[in-house]
Coordinates of C-alpha atoms and ligand atoms in Angstrom, one line a residue:
M1 CA 29.2 121.2 74.1
R2 CA 26.8 118.3 74.4
V3 CA 23.2 118.9 75.4
L4 CA 20.3 116.5 76.1
F5 CA 17.0 118.4 75.5
A6 CA 14.2 116.4 77.3
T7 CA 10.7 117.3 76.4
S8 CA 7.2 115.9 76.2
E9 CA 6.2 117.4 72.8
V10 CA 8.0 118.5 69.6
A11 CA 6.4 120.0 66.4
P12 CA 5.5 118.7 64.0
L13 CA 5.5 115.2 65.5
I14 CA 3.2 115.9 68.5
K15 CA 1.9 119.3 69.6
T16 CA -0.6 120.6 72.1
G17 CA 0.9 124.1 72.4
G18 CA 3.9 126.4 72.3
L19 CA 6.1 123.9 74.1
A20 CA 6.2 121.8 70.9
D21 CA 7.2 124.8 68.7
V22 CA 9.9 125.8 71.1
S23 CA 11.2 122.2 71.4
A24 CA 11.6 122.1 67.7
A25 CA 13.0 125.6 67.0
L26 CA 15.4 126.1 70.0
P27 CA 17.3 122.8 69.5
A28 CA 17.5 123.6 65.8
A29 CA 19.0 127.1 66.6
L30 CA 21.5 125.5 69.0
H31 CA 22.4 122.8 66.5
E32 CA 23.2 125.6 64.0
M33 CA 25.5 127.1 66.6
A34 CA 27.4 123.8 66.5
V35 CA 26.0 122.5 69.9
D36 CA 25.9 118.7 69.8
I37 CA 22.2 118.5 70.9
H38 CA 19.9 115.5 71.1
I39 CA 16.2 115.7 71.8
L40 CA 14.7 113.1 74.1
L41 CA 11.0 112.4 73.6
P42 CA 8.4 109.7 74.5
G43 CA 7.4 107.3 71.7
Y44 CA 3.8 108.2 71.2
P45 CA 2.1 106.6 68.3
Q46 CA 2.1 109.9 66.3
V47 CA 5.9 110.0 66.7
L48 CA 6.5 106.3 65.7
K49 CA 4.2 106.7 62.7
A50 CA 5.8 109.8 61.5
L51 CA 9.3 108.4 61.9
P52 CA 9.2 104.7 60.8
H53 CA 12.9 104.4 60.3
L54 CA 14.2 104.9 63.8
Q55 CA 17.0 102.6 64.8
V56 CA 17.0 100.6 68.1
A57 CA 20.0 101.8 70.2
I58 CA 19.7 100.1 73.6
E59 CA 17.2 98.4 75.9
I60 CA 16.6 100.2 79.3
Y61 CA 15.0 98.4 82.2
I62 CA 14.8 100.4 85.4
Q63 CA 13.5 97.8 87.9
P64 CA 11.3 97.7 89.8
N65 CA 9.8 101.1 89.0
F66 CA 9.3 101.1 85.3
P67 CA 8.5 98.7 82.5
V68 CA 11.2 97.8 80.0
A69 CA 11.8 100.4 77.3
R70 CA 13.9 100.8 74.2
L71 CA 15.8 103.8 73.1
L72 CA 15.5 104.6 69.4
T73 CA 17.6 107.0 67.5
G74 CA 16.8 109.1 64.4
S75 CA 16.4 112.8 63.6
L76 CA 13.7 115.4 63.2
P77 CA 12.8 116.7 59.8
N78 CA 15.0 119.7 60.6
G79 CA 18.0 117.5 61.1
V80 CA 18.3 117.6 64.9
P81 CA 19.2 114.2 66.4
L82 CA 16.4 112.6 68.3
L83 CA 16.2 109.9 71.0
V84 CA 12.8 108.3 71.3
I85 CA 11.7 106.2 74.3
E86 CA 9.7 103.2 73.0
C87 CA 7.5 101.8 75.7
A88 CA 4.2 100.4 74.4
E89 CA 2.7 100.0 77.9
L90 CA 3.1 103.7 78.7
Y91 CA 3.0 105.6 75.4
E92 CA 1.3 103.6 72.6
R93 CA -2.4 104.3 72.9
G94 CA -5.1 106.5 71.3
G95 CA -5.8 110.0 72.5
G96 CA -3.2 112.7 73.1
A97 CA 0.1 113.2 74.9
Y98 CA -1.4 113.9 78.3
Q99 CA -5.1 113.0 78.0
D100 CA -7.5 110.4 76.6
E101 CA -10.0 111.0 73.8
H102 CA -12.4 112.5 76.3
G103 CA -10.0 115.1 77.6
L104 CA -9.3 113.3 80.9
D105 CA -5.7 113.1 82.1
W106 CA -4.2 109.6 81.7
P107 CA -4.3 108.0 85.1
D108 CA -0.7 106.8 84.8
N109 CA 0.9 110.2 83.9
A110 CA 3.2 110.0 86.9
Q111 CA 4.7 106.8 85.5
R112 CA 4.7 108.0 81.9
F113 CA 6.6 111.2 82.7
G114 CA 8.5 109.6 85.5
L115 CA 10.0 107.3 82.9
L116 CA 10.8 110.3 80.6
S117 CA 12.5 112.1 83.6
R118 CA 14.3 109.0 84.8
I119 CA 15.8 108.1 81.4
A120 CA 16.9 111.7 80.9
A121 CA 18.7 111.5 84.2
L122 CA 20.2 108.0 83.4
L123 CA 21.6 109.4 80.1
S124 CA 23.1 112.3 82.0
C125 CA 24.9 110.1 84.6
A126 CA 28.6 109.0 84.6
D127 CA 27.3 105.4 84.2
S128 CA 25.0 106.2 81.2
P129 CA 24.6 103.2 78.9
L130 CA 25.2 105.4 75.9
D131 CA 28.6 106.5 74.6
W132 CA 27.2 109.9 74.0
K133 CA 27.2 111.7 77.3
P134 CA 25.7 115.2 77.7
D135 CA 27.4 118.1 79.6
I136 CA 24.0 119.7 80.1
V137 CA 20.5 118.2 80.4
H138 CA 17.8 120.8 79.6
C139 CA 14.4 119.9 81.1
N140 CA 11.1 121.5 80.1
D141 CA 8.1 121.9 82.3
W142 CA 6.8 119.4 84.9
Q143 CA 6.9 116.4 82.5
T144 CA 10.7 116.4 82.9
G145 CA 10.7 118.0 86.4
L146 CA 11.9 114.8 88.2
T147 CA 15.2 114.7 86.2
P148 CA 17.1 117.1 88.4
A149 CA 15.9 115.2 91.5
Y150 CA 17.0 111.8 90.1
L151 CA 20.3 113.3 89.1
H152 CA 20.8 114.8 92.5
F153 CA 20.5 111.3 94.1
S154 CA 22.6 109.5 91.5
N155 CA 26.0 109.5 90.0
G156 CA 25.1 112.7 88.2
A157 CA 27.6 114.1 85.7
A158 CA 25.6 116.6 83.7
R159 CA 24.5 120.0 84.9
C160 CA 20.8 120.6 84.6
V161 CA 18.7 123.5 83.4
M162 CA 14.9 123.6 84.1
T163 CA 12.8 125.8 81.8
V164 CA 9.3 126.8 83.0
H165 CA 6.9 127.2 80.1
N166 CA 3.8 127.3 82.2
L167 CA 3.7 127.2 86.0
A168 CA 0.0 126.6 86.0
F169 CA 0.7 122.9 85.1
Q170 CA 2.7 121.3 87.9
G171 CA 2.4 117.5 87.8
I172 CA 1.0 116.9 91.3
F173 CA 0.6 113.3 92.4
P174 CA -0.1 111.4 95.6
P175 CA 2.8 110.9 98.1
Q176 CA 3.1 107.2 97.5
M177 CA 4.4 108.0 94.0
V178 CA 7.7 109.1 95.5
A179 CA 8.6 105.5 96.4
E180 CA 6.9 104.1 93.3
L181 CA 9.0 106.2 91.0
G182 CA 12.2 105.2 92.8
L183 CA 12.9 108.5 94.5
P184 CA 14.5 108.3 98.0
I185 CA 12.0 109.0 100.7
E186 CA 14.2 111.8 102.2
C187 CA 13.4 114.1 99.3
F188 CA 9.8 114.1 100.3
Q189 CA 9.9 117.3 102.4
P190 CA 9.4 121.0 101.9
D191 CA 13.1 121.3 101.0
G192 CA 12.6 118.8 98.2
V193 CA 9.8 117.5 96.1
E194 CA 6.9 117.9 98.6
F195 CA 4.2 120.4 97.8
Y196 CA 1.4 120.5 100.3
D197 CA 1.6 116.8 101.2
N198 CA 1.9 115.7 97.5
L199 CA 4.7 115.0 95.1
S200 CA 5.2 117.9 92.6
F201 CA 7.2 117.3 89.5
M202 CA 7.5 121.0 88.8
K203 CA 8.8 121.8 92.3
A204 CA 11.3 118.9 92.1
G205 CA 12.7 120.6 88.9
L206 CA 12.8 124.0 90.5
Y207 CA 14.4 122.8 93.7
Y208 CA 17.1 120.6 92.3
A209 CA 18.0 122.2 88.9
D210 CA 21.4 124.0 88.7
H211 CA 19.7 126.8 86.8
I212 CA 16.1 127.8 86.1
T213 CA 14.9 129.7 83.1
T214 CA 11.5 130.8 82.0
V215 CA 10.3 132.0 78.6
S216 CA 10.2 135.8 79.1
P217 CA 11.8 138.4 81.3
S218 CA 8.4 139.7 82.6
Y219 CA 7.2 136.2 83.5
A220 CA 10.4 135.6 85.4
N221 CA 9.4 138.5 87.7
E222 CA 5.7 137.5 87.8
I223 CA 6.3 134.0 89.0
Q224 CA 8.0 135.3 92.1
T225 CA 4.8 137.0 93.2
D226 CA 1.7 135.7 95.0
A227 CA -0.5 136.6 92.0
L228 CA 1.3 134.3 89.5
G229 CA 3.6 132.1 91.5
F230 CA 1.0 129.3 91.8
G231 CA 2.3 128.5 95.3
L232 CA 5.9 128.3 94.2
Q233 CA 6.7 132.0 94.5
G234 CA 8.7 131.5 97.7
L235 CA 11.0 128.9 96.2
L236 CA 11.4 131.0 93.0
S237 CA 12.2 134.2 94.7
Y238 CA 14.6 132.3 97.0
R239 CA 16.3 131.0 93.8
R240 CA 16.2 134.3 91.9
E241 CA 19.9 134.5 91.4
S242 CA 19.6 131.3 89.4
L243 CA 16.5 132.3 87.5
T244 CA 16.7 133.9 84.0
G245 CA 13.9 135.0 81.7
I246 CA 14.8 134.4 78.1
L247 CA 12.2 135.4 75.5
N248 CA 11.1 132.6 73.1
G249 CA 11.8 133.1 69.5
I250 CA 9.8 131.8 66.6
D251 CA 10.7 129.6 63.7
T252 CA 10.9 132.2 61.0
T253 CA 11.0 129.6 58.2
E254 CA 7.9 127.8 59.3
W255 CA 6.1 131.1 60.0
D256 CA 6.9 133.2 56.9
P257 CA 4.0 134.9 55.0
A258 CA 6.2 135.0 51.9
T259 CA 6.5 131.2 51.7
D260 CA 3.8 129.7 53.9
P261 CA 2.1 126.9 51.9
N262 CA -1.1 127.2 54.1
L263 CA -1.9 130.6 52.6
A264 CA -4.2 131.4 49.7
Q265 CA -1.5 133.9 48.5
P266 CA 1.9 134.6 49.9
Y267 CA 2.9 138.2 50.7
N268 CA 5.6 140.3 52.2
L269 CA 6.2 143.8 53.3
S270 CA 6.6 145.1 49.7
N271 CA 3.5 143.3 48.5
I272 CA 1.3 143.5 51.6
N273 CA -1.8 143.7 49.4
G274 CA -1.5 140.0 49.0
K275 CA -2.8 139.7 52.5
S276 CA -6.3 140.6 51.3
A277 CA -6.6 137.4 49.3
N278 CA -6.0 135.5 52.5
K279 CA -8.8 137.5 54.2
R280 CA -11.1 136.6 51.5
E281 CA -10.1 132.9 51.7
L282 CA -10.6 132.9 55.5
Q283 CA -14.0 134.6 55.2
K284 CA -15.0 132.0 52.6
R285 CA -13.6 129.0 54.5
M286 CA -15.3 130.0 57.8
G287 CA -18.6 130.9 56.2
L288 CA -18.4 134.7 56.9
H289 CA -19.8 137.4 54.7
I290 CA -17.1 138.2 52.1
D291 CA -16.2 141.9 52.8
P292 CA -12.7 143.3 52.3
D293 CA -13.5 146.4 54.4
L294 CA -14.9 145.0 57.6
P295 CA -12.2 144.5 60.2
L296 CA -11.8 140.8 60.9
F297 CA -10.6 139.7 64.4
G298 CA -8.9 136.3 64.8
L299 CA -8.1 134.2 67.8
V300 CA -6.2 130.9 67.9
G301 CA -5.5 129.1 71.2
R302 CA -6.4 126.7 73.9
F303 CA -9.9 127.4 75.3
T304 CA -8.9 127.9 78.9
P305 CA -9.3 130.8 81.4
Q306 CA -5.5 131.4 80.9
K307 CA -6.2 132.7 77.4
G308 CA -9.1 134.9 78.3
V309 CA -11.3 133.2 75.7
D310 CA -14.2 133.7 78.1
L311 CA -13.9 137.5 77.8
V312 CA -13.8 137.3 74.0
L313 CA -17.0 135.2 74.0
E314 CA -18.6 137.7 76.4
I315 CA -17.9 140.7 74.2
A316 CA -18.4 139.0 70.9
P317 CA -22.0 140.3 70.3
Q318 CA -20.8 143.9 70.9
L319 CA -17.6 143.4 69.0
I320 CA -19.4 142.7 65.7
T321 CA -21.5 145.9 66.1
L322 CA -18.3 148.0 65.8
P323 CA -18.8 146.7 63.1
A324 CA -16.4 143.8 62.7
Q325 CA -16.2 140.0 62.2
L326 CA -14.7 137.4 64.4
V327 CA -13.0 134.0 63.8
L328 CA -12.1 131.6 66.5
L329 CA -10.0 128.4 66.4
G330 CA -9.4 126.3 69.5
S331 CA -10.5 123.6 71.8
G332 CA -10.5 122.8 75.5
D333 CA -13.1 123.9 78.0
V334 CA -16.4 122.3 77.0
E335 CA -18.6 125.2 78.0
M336 CA -16.4 127.7 76.1
Q337 CA -16.6 125.4 73.0
R338 CA -20.4 125.3 73.4
I339 CA -20.7 129.1 73.6
A340 CA -18.4 129.6 70.6
L341 CA -20.5 127.3 68.5
E342 CA -23.7 128.9 69.7
L343 CA -22.4 132.3 68.7
T344 CA -21.4 130.9 65.3
H345 CA -25.0 129.7 64.8
H346 CA -26.7 132.8 66.2
Y347 CA -24.5 135.4 64.4
S348 CA -24.0 133.4 61.2
G349 CA -21.8 135.3 58.6
Q350 CA -20.3 137.5 61.3
I351 CA -18.9 135.1 63.9
S352 CA -17.4 131.7 63.1
A353 CA -15.7 129.2 65.4
Y354 CA -13.9 126.0 64.5
V355 CA -13.5 123.7 67.5
G356 CA -10.5 121.5 67.1
F357 CA -6.8 121.5 66.3
D358 CA -6.0 122.6 62.7
E359 CA -2.4 123.7 62.0
G360 CA -3.1 124.9 58.5
L361 CA -6.1 127.0 59.6
S362 CA -4.1 128.6 62.4
H363 CA -1.6 129.9 59.7
L364 CA -4.5 131.2 57.6
I365 CA -6.0 133.0 60.5
E366 CA -2.7 134.7 61.3
A367 CA -2.5 135.9 57.7
G368 CA -6.2 136.5 56.9
A369 CA -7.3 138.3 60.0
D370 CA -6.8 142.1 60.3
I371 CA -6.4 142.1 64.1
F372 CA -5.3 139.3 66.4
L373 CA -6.9 138.8 69.8
M374 CA -4.8 137.5 72.7
P375 CA -6.3 138.8 76.0
S376 CA -4.5 136.2 78.2
R377 CA -4.9 136.5 82.0
F378 CA -1.3 135.4 82.2
E379 CA 1.1 134.4 79.4
P380 CA 4.6 133.0 80.1
C381 CA 5.6 134.0 76.6
G382 CA 3.0 133.4 73.9
L383 CA 3.9 132.7 70.3
N384 CA 0.7 133.6 68.5
Q385 CA 1.2 137.3 69.1
M386 CA 4.7 137.0 67.5
Y387 CA 3.3 135.0 64.5
S388 CA 0.6 137.6 64.0
Q389 CA 3.0 140.5 64.0
R390 CA 5.2 138.7 61.5
Y391 CA 2.1 138.3 59.3
G392 CA 1.2 142.0 59.5
T393 CA -1.8 141.4 61.9
P394 CA -1.4 143.7 64.9
P395 CA -2.5 142.0 68.1
V396 CA -4.7 143.2 71.0
V397 CA -3.1 141.9 74.2
H398 CA -3.5 142.1 77.9
A399 CA -0.4 143.5 79.7
T400 CA 1.0 140.4 81.1
G401 CA 4.2 138.2 80.8
G402 CA 5.6 137.7 77.3
L403 CA 2.9 139.9 75.8
I404 CA 4.4 142.9 77.5
D405 CA 7.8 142.0 76.2
T406 CA 6.7 141.5 72.6
V407 CA 4.0 144.1 71.8
S408 CA 4.3 147.9 72.0
D409 CA 1.0 149.7 72.4
C410 CA 0.0 151.9 69.6
N411 CA -0.1 155.6 70.7
T412 CA 1.2 158.9 69.5
I413 CA 4.6 158.4 71.0
S414 CA 5.1 154.8 70.0
L415 CA 4.0 155.7 66.4
K416 CA 6.4 158.5 66.3
Q417 CA 9.2 156.3 67.5
G418 CA 8.3 153.7 64.9
I419 CA 7.7 150.9 67.5
A420 CA 3.9 150.7 67.8
S421 CA 2.9 147.1 67.0
G422 CA -0.4 146.4 68.7
F423 CA -2.9 147.3 71.3
V424 CA -2.3 146.7 75.0
F425 CA -4.9 146.9 77.8
N426 CA -4.2 146.7 81.6
S427 CA -7.3 145.8 83.3
M428 CA -8.4 142.2 82.8
D429 CA -12.1 142.7 82.2
A430 CA -14.7 142.8 79.4
P431 CA -15.1 146.6 79.1
S432 CA -11.3 147.1 78.8
L433 CA -11.0 144.4 76.2
L434 CA -13.9 145.9 74.2
A435 CA -12.6 149.4 74.4
T436 CA -9.2 148.3 73.2
A437 CA -10.7 146.3 70.3
Q438 CA -12.7 149.5 69.4
R439 CA -9.4 151.5 69.5
A440 CA -7.9 148.9 67.1
V441 CA -10.9 149.2 64.8
L442 CA -10.7 153.0 64.7
T443 CA -7.0 152.8 63.9
Y444 CA -7.7 150.1 61.2
H445 CA -9.9 152.6 59.4
D446 CA -7.0 155.1 59.2
K447 CA -5.1 153.4 56.4
K448 CA -1.9 155.4 56.7
I449 CA -1.5 154.7 60.4
W450 CA -2.5 151.0 59.9
R451 CA 0.2 150.6 57.2
A452 CA 2.8 152.1 59.6
L453 CA 1.6 149.7 62.3
Q454 CA 1.8 146.7 60.0
Y455 CA 5.3 147.8 58.8
N456 CA 6.5 148.0 62.4
C457 CA 5.1 144.5 63.1
M458 CA 6.6 142.9 60.0
I459 CA 10.1 144.3 60.3
K460 CA 10.5 143.0 63.9
D461 CA 13.1 140.3 64.4
F462 CA 11.5 137.4 66.3
G463 CA 14.2 134.9 65.3
W464 CA 15.9 132.6 67.8
D465 CA 19.5 133.8 67.4
Q466 CA 19.7 136.1 70.4
S467 CA 17.7 133.8 72.7
A468 CA 19.6 130.7 71.6
A469 CA 22.8 132.5 72.4
A470 CA 21.5 133.4 75.9
Y471 CA 20.8 129.7 76.6
H472 CA 24.3 128.9 75.3
D473 CA 25.8 131.4 77.8
I474 CA 23.9 129.7 80.6
Y475 CA 25.2 126.2 79.5
T476 CA 28.7 127.6 79.3
H477 CA 28.5 129.2 82.7
L478 CA 27.2 126.0 84.3
M479 CA 29.9 123.9 82.6
R480 CA 32.6 126.1 84.1
R481 CA 31.2 125.8 87.6
Ligands
ADP1 P1 0.3 127.9 74.7 O1 1.6 127.1 74.6 O2 0.1 128.4 76.0 O3 -0.8 127.1 74.2 P2 1.5 129.7 72.6 O4 1.0 130.9 72.1 O5 2.9 129.7 73.2 O6 0.4 129.2 73.8 O7 1.5 128.5 71.6 C1 0.3 127.9 71.1 C2 0.7 127.2 69.8 O8 -0.3 126.2 69.5 C3 0.7 128.0 68.6 O9 1.6 127.5 67.6 C4 -0.7 128.0 68.1 O10 -0.8 128.3 66.8 C5 -1.0 126.6 68.4 N1 -2.4 126.3 68.6 C6 -3.2 126.4 69.7 N2 -4.4 126.0 69.5 C7 -4.5 125.6 68.2 C8 -5.5 125.0 67.4 N3 -6.7 124.8 67.9 N4 -5.2 124.6 66.2 C9 -4.0 124.9 65.7 N5 -3.0 125.4 66.4 C10 -3.2 125.7 67.6
GLC2 C1 3.5 127.6 77.5 C2 3.0 129.0 77.7 C3 3.2 129.9 76.5 C4 4.6 129.8 75.9 C5 4.8 128.3 75.6 C6 6.2 128.0 75.0 O1 2.5 126.7 77.0 O2 1.6 129.0 78.0 O3 3.0 131.3 76.9 O4 4.8 130.5 74.8 O5 4.7 127.5 76.7 O6 7.2 128.4 75.9

């Protein structure tokens, strides 16, 4: 079975969120299952710098819509084969994968991800210039959403799977981009790529893909509703027979408290006391009062309304009177960043925020915090709550999407059943979040129950085996069709 996995980010090369983690770990798990998988990725400067020994395979010139590009071959640090699109005009610049240094979307994102989508389709056609031809092309989020559309209108050979990691980002561009990106004009209609008079990359993927997946069973249901369908609920519920929710796994080697090089002291279930050295280190590094007994809340994530960071900032002054401490790591919304830094200044020693992206610190927070905060308004899957459980740091989560599917609320019954692993609240507002945080603090002070909770968290299997097998089944099914 040959699979082309097209994506706009892959850890550790280039990462803005969970898509990068999944794009590294899922192909690796499939590779282990003897799937002949290749990842296709744009050649951002971060990628070319990290992999200086890529080989030039072929030149690709899709006239008149795209500049000339070269396909480079190599492999990821985990051994998975990689195809990198080198195109200096579209990808080699400062800033990030989607935005410039000031957080503004690149004005040519339609061309940048149009090219990624177009090349993924080209390599999946019967007349692909490569000898290696995939049976399946696996697309991820809007950045590769046009691939199924291009394939539909060409000499397509591969079947395509479209995975929705986050429906909130859709890749919406003005209608003239349809022709500029070389799509036939007849696809610009409601039964096609049109979305309220614009071109939608995400809709294109959802409309033309042979199969749609999303990253948790609960989110698969939620995106068919008005509340979380972002305008695509009609199409998604129409296609529900071809829509599967498969829970993400995590890379259990990368995220292992027993071997994690970012920790002050490694620990595991039988030596959980080692966790306290990480709490001390985190308090020290973030300028908090060193206190082993005060419950320490941690949050890592993009500062956006999705993540409910606004609610955490709102309750922060009350949270520390429980009493407790709070550490925040993230970046994004300018106003949220400002408030986080203001709280750090005002409640020095009790609240501390680091605004920016810091992989090492994110690991230390998972290990050093006592309780992890993830009050997302919506969450397709979420990885941080799984990392935190693996690190013995029970999470406080809102009952949504993948958070429902990965966290069991701590109560008398779930404790008795040995499945309690965190604290879940239903109503997305500040009082509910604060009450649930308080419930977590009370439980924290009952050492026996807390140990049981940590145990339940740490023995959970969040590995990829089962989910990779579910993707494998879908590929097999499509190949038979
Ligand atoms: P999303 O993809 O919606 O951002 P996930 O929970 O799936 O949410 O994945 C987020 C990933 O990005 C995790 O690996 C998390 O640790 C990481 N991350 C987010 N913000 C930061 C940050 N500021 N510094 C380091 N890592 C971060
Ligand atoms: C998205 C979602 C997140 C998910 C990640 C990886 O960014 O917001 O919930 O875990 O993709 O699938």
